[in-house]
Short mmCIF file of C-alpha atoms in Angstrom, two decimals:
data_model
loop_
_atom_site.label_atom_id
_atom_site.label_comp_id
_atom_site.label_asym_id
_atom_site.label_seq_id
_atom_site.Cartn_x
_atom_site.Cartn_y
_atom_site.Cartn_z
CA MET A 10 24.53 -5.86 9.59
CA ALA A 11 23.52 -9.41 7.77
CA GLU A 12 23.63 -10.04 4.51
CA ASN A 13 22.77 -13.06 2.45
CA LEU A 14 24.47 -13.00 -1.51
CA ASN A 15 24.20 -16.20 -3.60
CA THR A 16 26.10 -14.88 -6.81
CA SER A 17 27.65 -11.71 -7.76
CA GLU A 18 25.18 -11.00 -10.95
CA TYR A 19 21.67 -9.68 -10.56
CA HIS A 20 19.32 -8.67 -13.36
CA ALA A 21 16.69 -6.58 -10.94
CA ILE A 22 17.88 -4.97 -7.91
CA PHE A 23 15.05 -3.40 -5.25
CA TYR A 24 15.79 -0.56 -3.15
CA ILE A 25 13.68 -1.08 0.42
CA ALA A 26 13.24 2.13 2.15
CA TYR A 27 10.56 1.04 4.31
CA PRO A 28 9.44 -2.17 5.18
CA TYR A 29 6.14 -1.59 3.24
CA TYR A 30 7.50 -1.41 0.10
CA PHE A 31 8.05 -5.58 -0.19
CA PRO A 32 4.58 -6.22 -1.01
CA HIS A 33 4.83 -4.00 -3.88
CA PHE A 34 8.23 -5.52 -5.36
CA LEU A 35 8.16 -8.85 -4.53
CA PRO A 36 5.07 -9.90 -7.23
CA ILE A 37 7.96 -8.35 -9.57
CA HIS A 38 10.80 -10.37 -8.08
CA GLU A 39 8.86 -13.49 -8.16
CA TYR A 40 8.29 -12.93 -11.78
CA PHE A 41 11.44 -12.38 -12.39
CA LYS A 42 12.67 -15.73 -10.56
CA GLN A 43 10.16 -17.42 -12.99
CA GLN A 44 12.03 -16.17 -15.97
CA GLY A 45 15.32 -17.43 -14.69
CA LYS A 46 16.79 -13.84 -13.44
CA ASN A 47 18.56 -12.89 -10.28
CA THR A 48 17.44 -10.39 -7.90
CA LEU A 49 18.74 -8.47 -5.00
CA PHE A 50 17.21 -6.53 -2.36
CA ILE A 51 19.37 -3.17 -1.17
CA LEU A 52 17.56 -2.49 2.43
CA SER A 53 17.61 0.56 4.23
CA THR A 54 19.49 1.15 7.13
CA LYS A 55 17.37 4.00 8.74
CA GLN A 56 14.74 1.95 9.11
CA ASN A 57 13.70 -1.34 11.22
CA SER A 58 16.60 -3.11 10.10
CA GLU A 59 15.58 -5.91 12.19
CA LEU A 60 12.46 -6.29 10.55
CA MET A 61 13.46 -5.71 7.21
CA GLU A 62 16.13 -8.65 7.61
CA LYS A 63 13.20 -10.84 8.85
CA ILE A 64 11.41 -10.27 5.81
CA ALA A 65 13.99 -11.06 3.52
CA SER A 66 14.96 -13.97 5.10
CA GLU A 67 11.64 -15.52 4.96
CA GLU A 68 10.91 -14.47 1.46
CA GLN A 69 14.74 -16.27 0.82
CA LEU A 70 15.73 -13.21 -1.03
CA ASP A 71 19.37 -12.40 -1.39
CA PHE A 72 19.99 -9.10 0.36
CA VAL A 73 22.59 -6.32 1.99
CA PHE A 74 22.24 -3.28 3.49
CA GLY A 75 22.89 0.01 2.71
CA LYS A 76 21.66 2.58 0.13
CA ASP A 77 25.45 2.81 -1.10
CA ASN A 78 25.17 -0.67 -2.29
CA LEU A 79 22.97 1.14 -4.91
CA PHE A 80 26.19 2.01 -6.80
CA LYS A 81 28.45 -1.15 -6.48
CA TYR A 82 26.08 -3.56 -8.92
CA LYS A 83 25.31 -3.62 -12.06
CA ALA A 84 21.90 -4.86 -13.51
CA ASP A 85 19.13 -4.74 -16.00
CA ALA A 86 16.87 -2.72 -13.54
CA PHE A 87 16.78 -0.84 -10.52
CA PHE A 88 13.24 -0.27 -8.84
CA PHE A 89 12.68 2.23 -6.33
CA ALA A 90 9.63 3.26 -4.57
CA LYS A 91 10.57 6.73 -3.46
CA ASN A 92 12.40 9.63 -4.65
CA THR A 93 16.04 9.75 -4.37
CA ASP A 94 18.81 12.51 -4.31
CA SER A 95 20.41 10.99 -7.43
CA THR A 96 20.48 8.16 -9.78
CA LYS A 97 23.66 9.17 -11.44
CA GLY A 98 26.05 6.56 -11.25
CA ILE A 99 23.60 3.88 -10.88
CA GLN A 100 24.57 0.72 -13.46
CA GLY A 101 21.13 -0.19 -15.26
CA LYS A 102 17.62 1.02 -16.06
CA THR A 103 16.08 2.64 -13.54
CA LEU A 104 12.46 2.73 -12.61
CA PHE A 105 10.23 4.26 -10.16
CA PHE A 106 6.84 3.25 -8.60
CA ASP A 107 5.01 5.56 -6.50
CA HIS A 108 4.54 3.11 -3.35
CA GLY A 109 0.58 3.66 -3.07
CA VAL A 110 -2.30 4.59 -5.23
CA GLY A 111 -4.50 6.93 -3.23
CA THR A 112 -5.34 10.54 -2.14
CA LYS A 113 -1.66 11.76 -1.10
CA TYR A 114 0.36 13.49 -3.49
CA CYS A 115 3.71 12.29 -5.13
CA ASN A 116 6.32 14.60 -6.60
CA TYR A 117 6.18 13.12 -10.24
CA GLN A 118 8.27 16.00 -11.64
CA LYS A 119 11.42 14.48 -9.82
CA ALA A 120 10.48 11.34 -10.19
CA CYS A 121 10.40 11.87 -14.09
CA GLU A 122 13.78 13.80 -13.94
CA LEU A 123 15.58 11.25 -12.21
CA PHE A 124 14.22 7.87 -13.51
CA ASP A 125 14.47 6.23 -16.90
CA TYR A 126 10.97 4.94 -16.29
CA VAL A 127 8.07 5.94 -14.08
CA ILE A 128 5.70 3.30 -13.66
CA ILE A 129 2.05 4.50 -13.39
CA GLU A 130 -1.26 2.35 -12.33
CA GLY A 131 -4.13 3.91 -14.21
CA THR A 132 -5.76 6.43 -16.58
CA TYR A 133 -6.16 8.88 -13.90
CA ARG A 134 -2.61 9.68 -13.27
CA VAL A 135 -1.55 9.08 -16.71
CA GLU A 136 -3.88 12.05 -17.89
CA MET A 137 -3.13 14.33 -15.14
CA LEU A 138 0.85 13.73 -16.39
CA GLN A 139 0.02 14.45 -20.21
CA LYS A 140 -0.97 17.33 -19.37
CA GLU A 141 1.40 18.73 -16.24
CA LEU A 142 4.53 16.98 -17.54
CA PRO A 143 4.26 16.50 -21.69
CA GLN A 144 8.26 16.64 -21.88
CA PHE A 145 8.46 13.06 -19.85
CA GLN A 146 5.60 11.33 -22.04
CA HIS A 147 8.53 8.94 -23.03
CA LYS A 148 9.75 8.38 -19.50
CA ILE A 149 5.64 7.67 -18.37
CA LYS A 150 4.37 3.80 -18.60
CA CYS A 151 0.92 3.15 -17.63
CA LEU A 152 1.23 -0.96 -16.66
CA GLY A 153 -1.03 -1.40 -13.39
CA PHE A 154 -0.67 -1.86 -9.82
CA SER A 155 2.01 -5.02 -9.15
CA LYS A 156 0.96 -5.22 -5.55
CA LEU A 157 -2.44 -6.54 -7.01
CA ASP A 158 -0.79 -9.52 -9.22
CA PRO A 159 -0.90 -12.28 -6.00
CA MET A 160 -4.73 -11.53 -4.90
CA VAL A 161 -5.89 -12.02 -8.45
CA ASN A 162 -3.43 -15.05 -8.95
CA ASP A 163 -4.58 -16.53 -5.69
CA ASN A 164 -7.09 -19.00 -6.41
CA SER A 165 -6.52 -20.50 -2.83
CA ASP A 166 -9.92 -20.39 -0.46
CA ASN A 167 -8.53 -20.06 3.02
CA LYS A 168 -10.39 -17.66 4.35
CA HIS A 169 -12.40 -19.67 7.37
CA GLU A 170 -8.57 -21.28 8.39
CA MET A 171 -7.07 -17.76 8.23
CA LEU A 172 -10.06 -16.02 10.48
CA LYS A 173 -9.73 -19.28 13.04
CA LYS A 174 -5.54 -18.80 13.03
CA TYR A 175 -6.07 -15.35 14.04
CA ASN A 176 -8.72 -16.15 16.94
CA LEU A 177 -11.84 -14.96 15.03
CA ASP A 178 -15.17 -16.31 14.23
CA PRO A 179 -15.39 -17.68 10.56
CA ASN A 180 -19.08 -17.49 11.07
CA LYS A 181 -18.94 -13.52 11.36
CA LYS A 182 -18.44 -10.93 8.83
CA THR A 183 -15.39 -9.24 9.12
CA ILE A 184 -14.79 -5.78 9.46
CA LEU A 185 -11.13 -4.28 8.36
CA TYR A 186 -10.00 -0.68 9.78
CA ALA A 187 -6.98 -0.08 7.50
CA PRO A 188 -5.79 4.01 8.56
CA THR A 189 -3.00 5.49 7.81
CA PHE A 190 -0.71 7.69 10.08
CA PHE A 191 -1.33 11.07 8.98
CA PRO A 192 -3.81 12.60 8.40
CA SER A 193 -5.84 9.86 10.31
CA SER A 194 -8.95 9.05 11.82
CA ILE A 195 -7.72 6.69 14.52
CA GLU A 196 -7.54 9.61 17.23
CA LYS A 197 -11.18 10.39 16.31
CA MET A 198 -12.29 6.98 16.87
CA SER A 199 -14.27 5.45 20.04
CA ARG A 200 -12.42 3.97 22.61
CA HIS A 201 -15.81 1.63 22.34
CA PHE A 202 -15.05 1.17 18.68
CA THR A 203 -14.57 -2.74 18.90
CA GLU A 204 -17.17 -3.11 21.40
CA ASP A 205 -20.04 -1.16 19.38
CA PHE A 206 -19.12 -4.12 16.43
CA SER A 207 -19.19 -6.99 18.89
CA GLU A 208 -21.08 -9.16 16.29
CA PHE A 209 -18.30 -8.78 14.14
CA ASN A 210 -14.77 -9.66 13.37
CA VAL A 211 -12.55 -6.64 13.77
CA ILE A 212 -9.13 -6.67 12.17
CA ILE A 213 -7.38 -3.74 12.39
CA LYS A 214 -4.31 -2.78 10.43
CA PRO A 215 -2.26 -0.08 11.75
CA HIS A 216 0.33 1.84 9.14
CA TYR A 217 3.90 0.69 9.48
CA LEU A 218 4.67 4.27 10.69
CA SER A 219 1.79 4.54 13.46
CA LEU A 220 3.11 1.36 15.07
CA GLU A 221 6.88 2.32 14.88
CA ARG A 222 7.19 6.05 15.90
CA LYS A 223 6.95 7.66 18.97
CA ALA A 224 5.29 10.59 17.37
CA TYR A 225 2.02 8.35 17.38
CA LYS A 226 1.76 7.18 20.85
CA ASN A 227 -1.67 8.13 21.29
CA GLN A 228 -2.67 5.96 18.19
CA GLN A 229 -0.49 3.09 19.60
CA LYS A 230 -2.46 3.37 23.02
CA LEU A 231 -5.91 3.12 21.31
CA PHE A 232 -4.58 -0.23 19.63
CA LYS A 233 -3.62 -1.62 22.75
CA HIS A 234 -7.25 -0.97 24.28
CA TRP A 235 -8.50 -2.01 21.28
CA ALA A 236 -6.76 -5.94 21.53
CA LEU A 237 -8.37 -6.45 24.29
CA SER A 238 -11.54 -7.32 22.85
CA ASN A 239 -12.29 -10.71 22.02
CA ASN A 240 -13.54 -9.98 18.51
CA CYS A 241 -10.45 -7.91 17.56
CA TYR A 242 -6.98 -8.96 15.91
CA ILE A 243 -4.24 -6.20 15.33
CA PRO A 244 -1.35 -7.49 13.39
CA ASP A 245 2.14 -6.90 14.81
CA VAL A 246 4.69 -4.65 12.81
CA SER A 247 5.87 -8.11 11.37
CA GLN A 248 2.71 -8.83 9.17
CA TYR A 249 3.49 -5.87 6.58
CA ASN A 250 1.70 -6.93 3.73
CA LEU A 251 -2.07 -5.48 4.11
CA THR A 252 -3.48 -7.39 0.67
CA LYS A 253 -3.99 -10.31 2.73
CA PHE A 254 -6.45 -8.84 5.16
CA ILE A 255 -8.25 -7.20 2.70
CA SER A 256 -8.97 -10.55 1.19
CA LEU A 257 -10.28 -11.84 4.39
CA ALA A 258 -12.67 -8.57 4.90
CA ASP A 259 -16.46 -7.83 4.12
CA VAL A 260 -15.95 -4.24 4.41
CA MET A 261 -12.93 -1.87 4.83
CA ILE A 262 -12.75 1.18 6.95
CA SER A 263 -9.78 3.44 5.84
CA ASP A 264 -9.20 7.67 5.63
CA GLU A 265 -6.49 9.05 3.52
CA SER A 266 -4.86 5.71 2.65
CA SER A 267 -4.26 4.07 -1.13
CA ALA A 268 -5.60 0.96 0.48
CA ILE A 269 -9.26 2.28 -0.17
CA PHE A 270 -8.40 1.76 -4.00
CA GLU A 271 -6.46 -1.79 -3.72
CA CYS A 272 -10.03 -2.62 -1.82
CA VAL A 273 -12.14 -1.48 -4.19
CA ALA A 274 -10.09 -3.42 -6.97
CA LEU A 275 -11.45 -6.41 -5.16
CA ASP A 276 -14.67 -5.44 -5.50
CA LYS A 277 -15.23 -5.00 -1.80
CA PRO A 278 -17.08 -1.87 -0.04
CA VAL A 279 -15.40 0.53 1.23
CA ILE A 280 -15.85 3.41 4.23
CA ILE A 281 -13.67 6.62 3.55
CA ASN A 282 -13.58 8.53 7.07
CA ARG A 283 -13.86 12.11 6.99
CA PHE A 284 -13.28 13.05 10.21
CA LEU A 285 -9.40 13.31 10.67
CA LYS A 286 -7.05 14.91 13.55
CA LEU A 287 -4.27 17.08 12.17
CA ARG A 288 -1.59 18.44 13.80
CA TRP A 289 -1.70 22.38 15.09
CA SER A 290 0.01 23.41 12.12
CA TYR A 291 -2.15 22.06 9.48
CA TYR A 292 -5.27 23.69 11.63
CA LEU A 293 -3.21 27.29 11.37
CA ASN A 294 -2.37 27.07 7.86
CA PRO A 295 -5.13 24.70 5.87
CA LYS A 296 -3.16 25.30 2.82
CA LYS A 297 -0.85 22.40 4.19
CA LEU A 298 -3.21 19.44 4.17
CA ILE A 299 -4.29 20.73 0.62
CA LYS A 300 -0.58 20.66 -0.83
CA ARG A 301 -0.05 16.82 1.34
CA LEU A 302 -3.36 15.40 -0.70
CA ASP A 303 -3.88 15.26 -4.13
CA GLN A 304 -7.30 17.29 -4.50
CA GLY A 305 -7.78 15.91 -8.24
CA ILE A 306 -8.63 12.66 -6.33
CA GLU A 307 -11.67 13.98 -4.28
CA VAL A 308 -14.21 12.96 -7.48
CA TYR A 309 -13.00 8.95 -6.77
CA ARG A 310 -14.27 9.54 -2.96
CA ARG A 311 -17.80 8.82 -4.46
CA VAL A 312 -16.97 5.18 -4.87
CA GLY A 313 -17.48 4.24 -1.26
CA TYR A 314 -19.43 5.89 2.09
CA ASN A 315 -17.97 9.10 2.94
CA PRO A 316 -18.80 9.84 6.91
CA LYS A 317 -17.88 12.79 8.84
CA SER A 318 -18.63 11.42 12.21
CA TYR A 319 -17.90 8.32 14.14
CA ASP A 320 -21.55 7.70 14.74
CA ALA A 321 -22.21 8.16 11.13
CA MET A 322 -19.43 5.92 10.46
CA LYS A 323 -21.56 3.25 12.35
CA ASN A 324 -24.64 3.32 10.35
CA ASP A 325 -22.28 2.91 7.14
CA VAL A 326 -20.55 -0.01 8.11
CA ILE A 327 -24.03 -1.81 8.57
CA CYS A 328 -25.42 -0.18 5.16
CA ALA A 329 -22.42 -1.38 3.40
CA LEU A 330 -22.32 -4.84 4.87
CA GLU A 331 -26.29 -5.33 4.13
CA ASN A 332 -25.79 -3.94 0.66
CA PRO A 333 -22.31 -4.97 -0.38
CA LYS A 334 -23.49 -4.26 -3.96
CA GLU A 335 -24.09 -0.71 -3.78
CA HIS A 336 -21.36 1.85 -5.17
CA GLN A 337 -20.42 -2.15 -7.30
CA LYS A 338 -20.55 0.07 -10.62
CA LEU A 339 -18.59 2.95 -9.32
CA ARG A 340 -15.78 0.26 -7.93
CA ALA A 341 -15.15 -0.90 -11.17
CA GLU A 342 -14.87 2.47 -13.32
CA VAL A 343 -12.43 4.00 -10.16
CA THR A 344 -10.82 0.19 -10.55
CA SER A 345 -9.68 1.03 -14.28
CA SER A 346 -8.99 4.98 -13.74
CA ILE A 347 -6.71 4.31 -10.31
CA CYS A 348 -5.29 0.80 -10.41
CA GLY A 349 -5.41 0.32 -14.09
CA ILE A 350 -5.93 -3.11 -15.01
CA VAL A 351 -6.00 -5.72 -12.77
CA ASP A 352 -5.35 -8.91 -14.42
CA GLY A 353 -2.33 -10.44 -12.24
CA LYS A 354 0.42 -9.66 -15.27
CA VAL A 355 1.77 -6.51 -14.19
CA SER A 356 4.70 -7.92 -13.18
CA GLN A 357 5.05 -9.61 -16.58
CA ARG A 358 4.26 -6.23 -18.58
CA ILE A 359 7.19 -4.57 -16.54
CA PHE A 360 9.68 -7.39 -17.26
CA GLU A 361 8.61 -6.71 -20.65
CA LEU A 362 9.21 -3.22 -21.06
CA ILE A 363 12.53 -3.78 -19.51
CA TYR A 364 13.87 -6.46 -21.99
CA SER A 365 11.66 -5.18 -25.11
#
């Protein structure tokens, strides 16, 4: 496998287990570079290696493949967005980020045991961890959500040009459908989804795993069908960053995805589909779903519309487009609680934590 190494000395090393981790780490990488620090991206060999290399090359990153490289380099900080088996032997401070804010459960106890710092976005999880893991308070740092930094700092207004680039109509409002892979609403959506919203642009941004795994072939069939509509654009797997599509949207439809809160942070209306397709094992054992989802987050679903059927969703989308300021106060409150401070300076605070 290829590699791109321009120096033997690095200050920050990022471990990329999946391509969709890049948007969380690239803003931090950019800030380190601005401060004259060298960074290295270590890419997993267990995912789409060709895509990983393409992204790293396009972003002009120093990169190498193979998790074993974590133990070959010294650095001031090593960044992870997924729990690992062990950090013993890593030569530098270790930092853990949950790779998304949202409804799915993360094992923070293991993260607190393994890593030097656990970066938390907002007050909701901080308060939860203060109660559940008081012995690790010295490791838990509430700094915000780095993935949002570029969206806050980008003052360009290129929405018109971007929509034209995707063969969409800049004069129409845009609906973004950004579902997760499981538990998902995709297979509960109508085959006529794009036709039902023919008066609008429809961007469908599937999760990376929905496109990559054979287990989700039924989801992939629906994507191919919807893509036939003239008013629809579906990014391929190489377009890994959801945030640029959120910036184009007037409303976003999702389900159990952290994208809900990313959209809310930009003060845009959201539809949270509650009609989900589950695996048979989840129907037989409902406790599995309860375990997979963070039950404490339920209260925050009031930030948007919560349709329990496709027909209800259609009505809610129209309501959201006609009344974009509904839920606005709640969006601000939830952003503070879930995403934390959204000021474009999260990467700076992370840098200062390491070098304080």
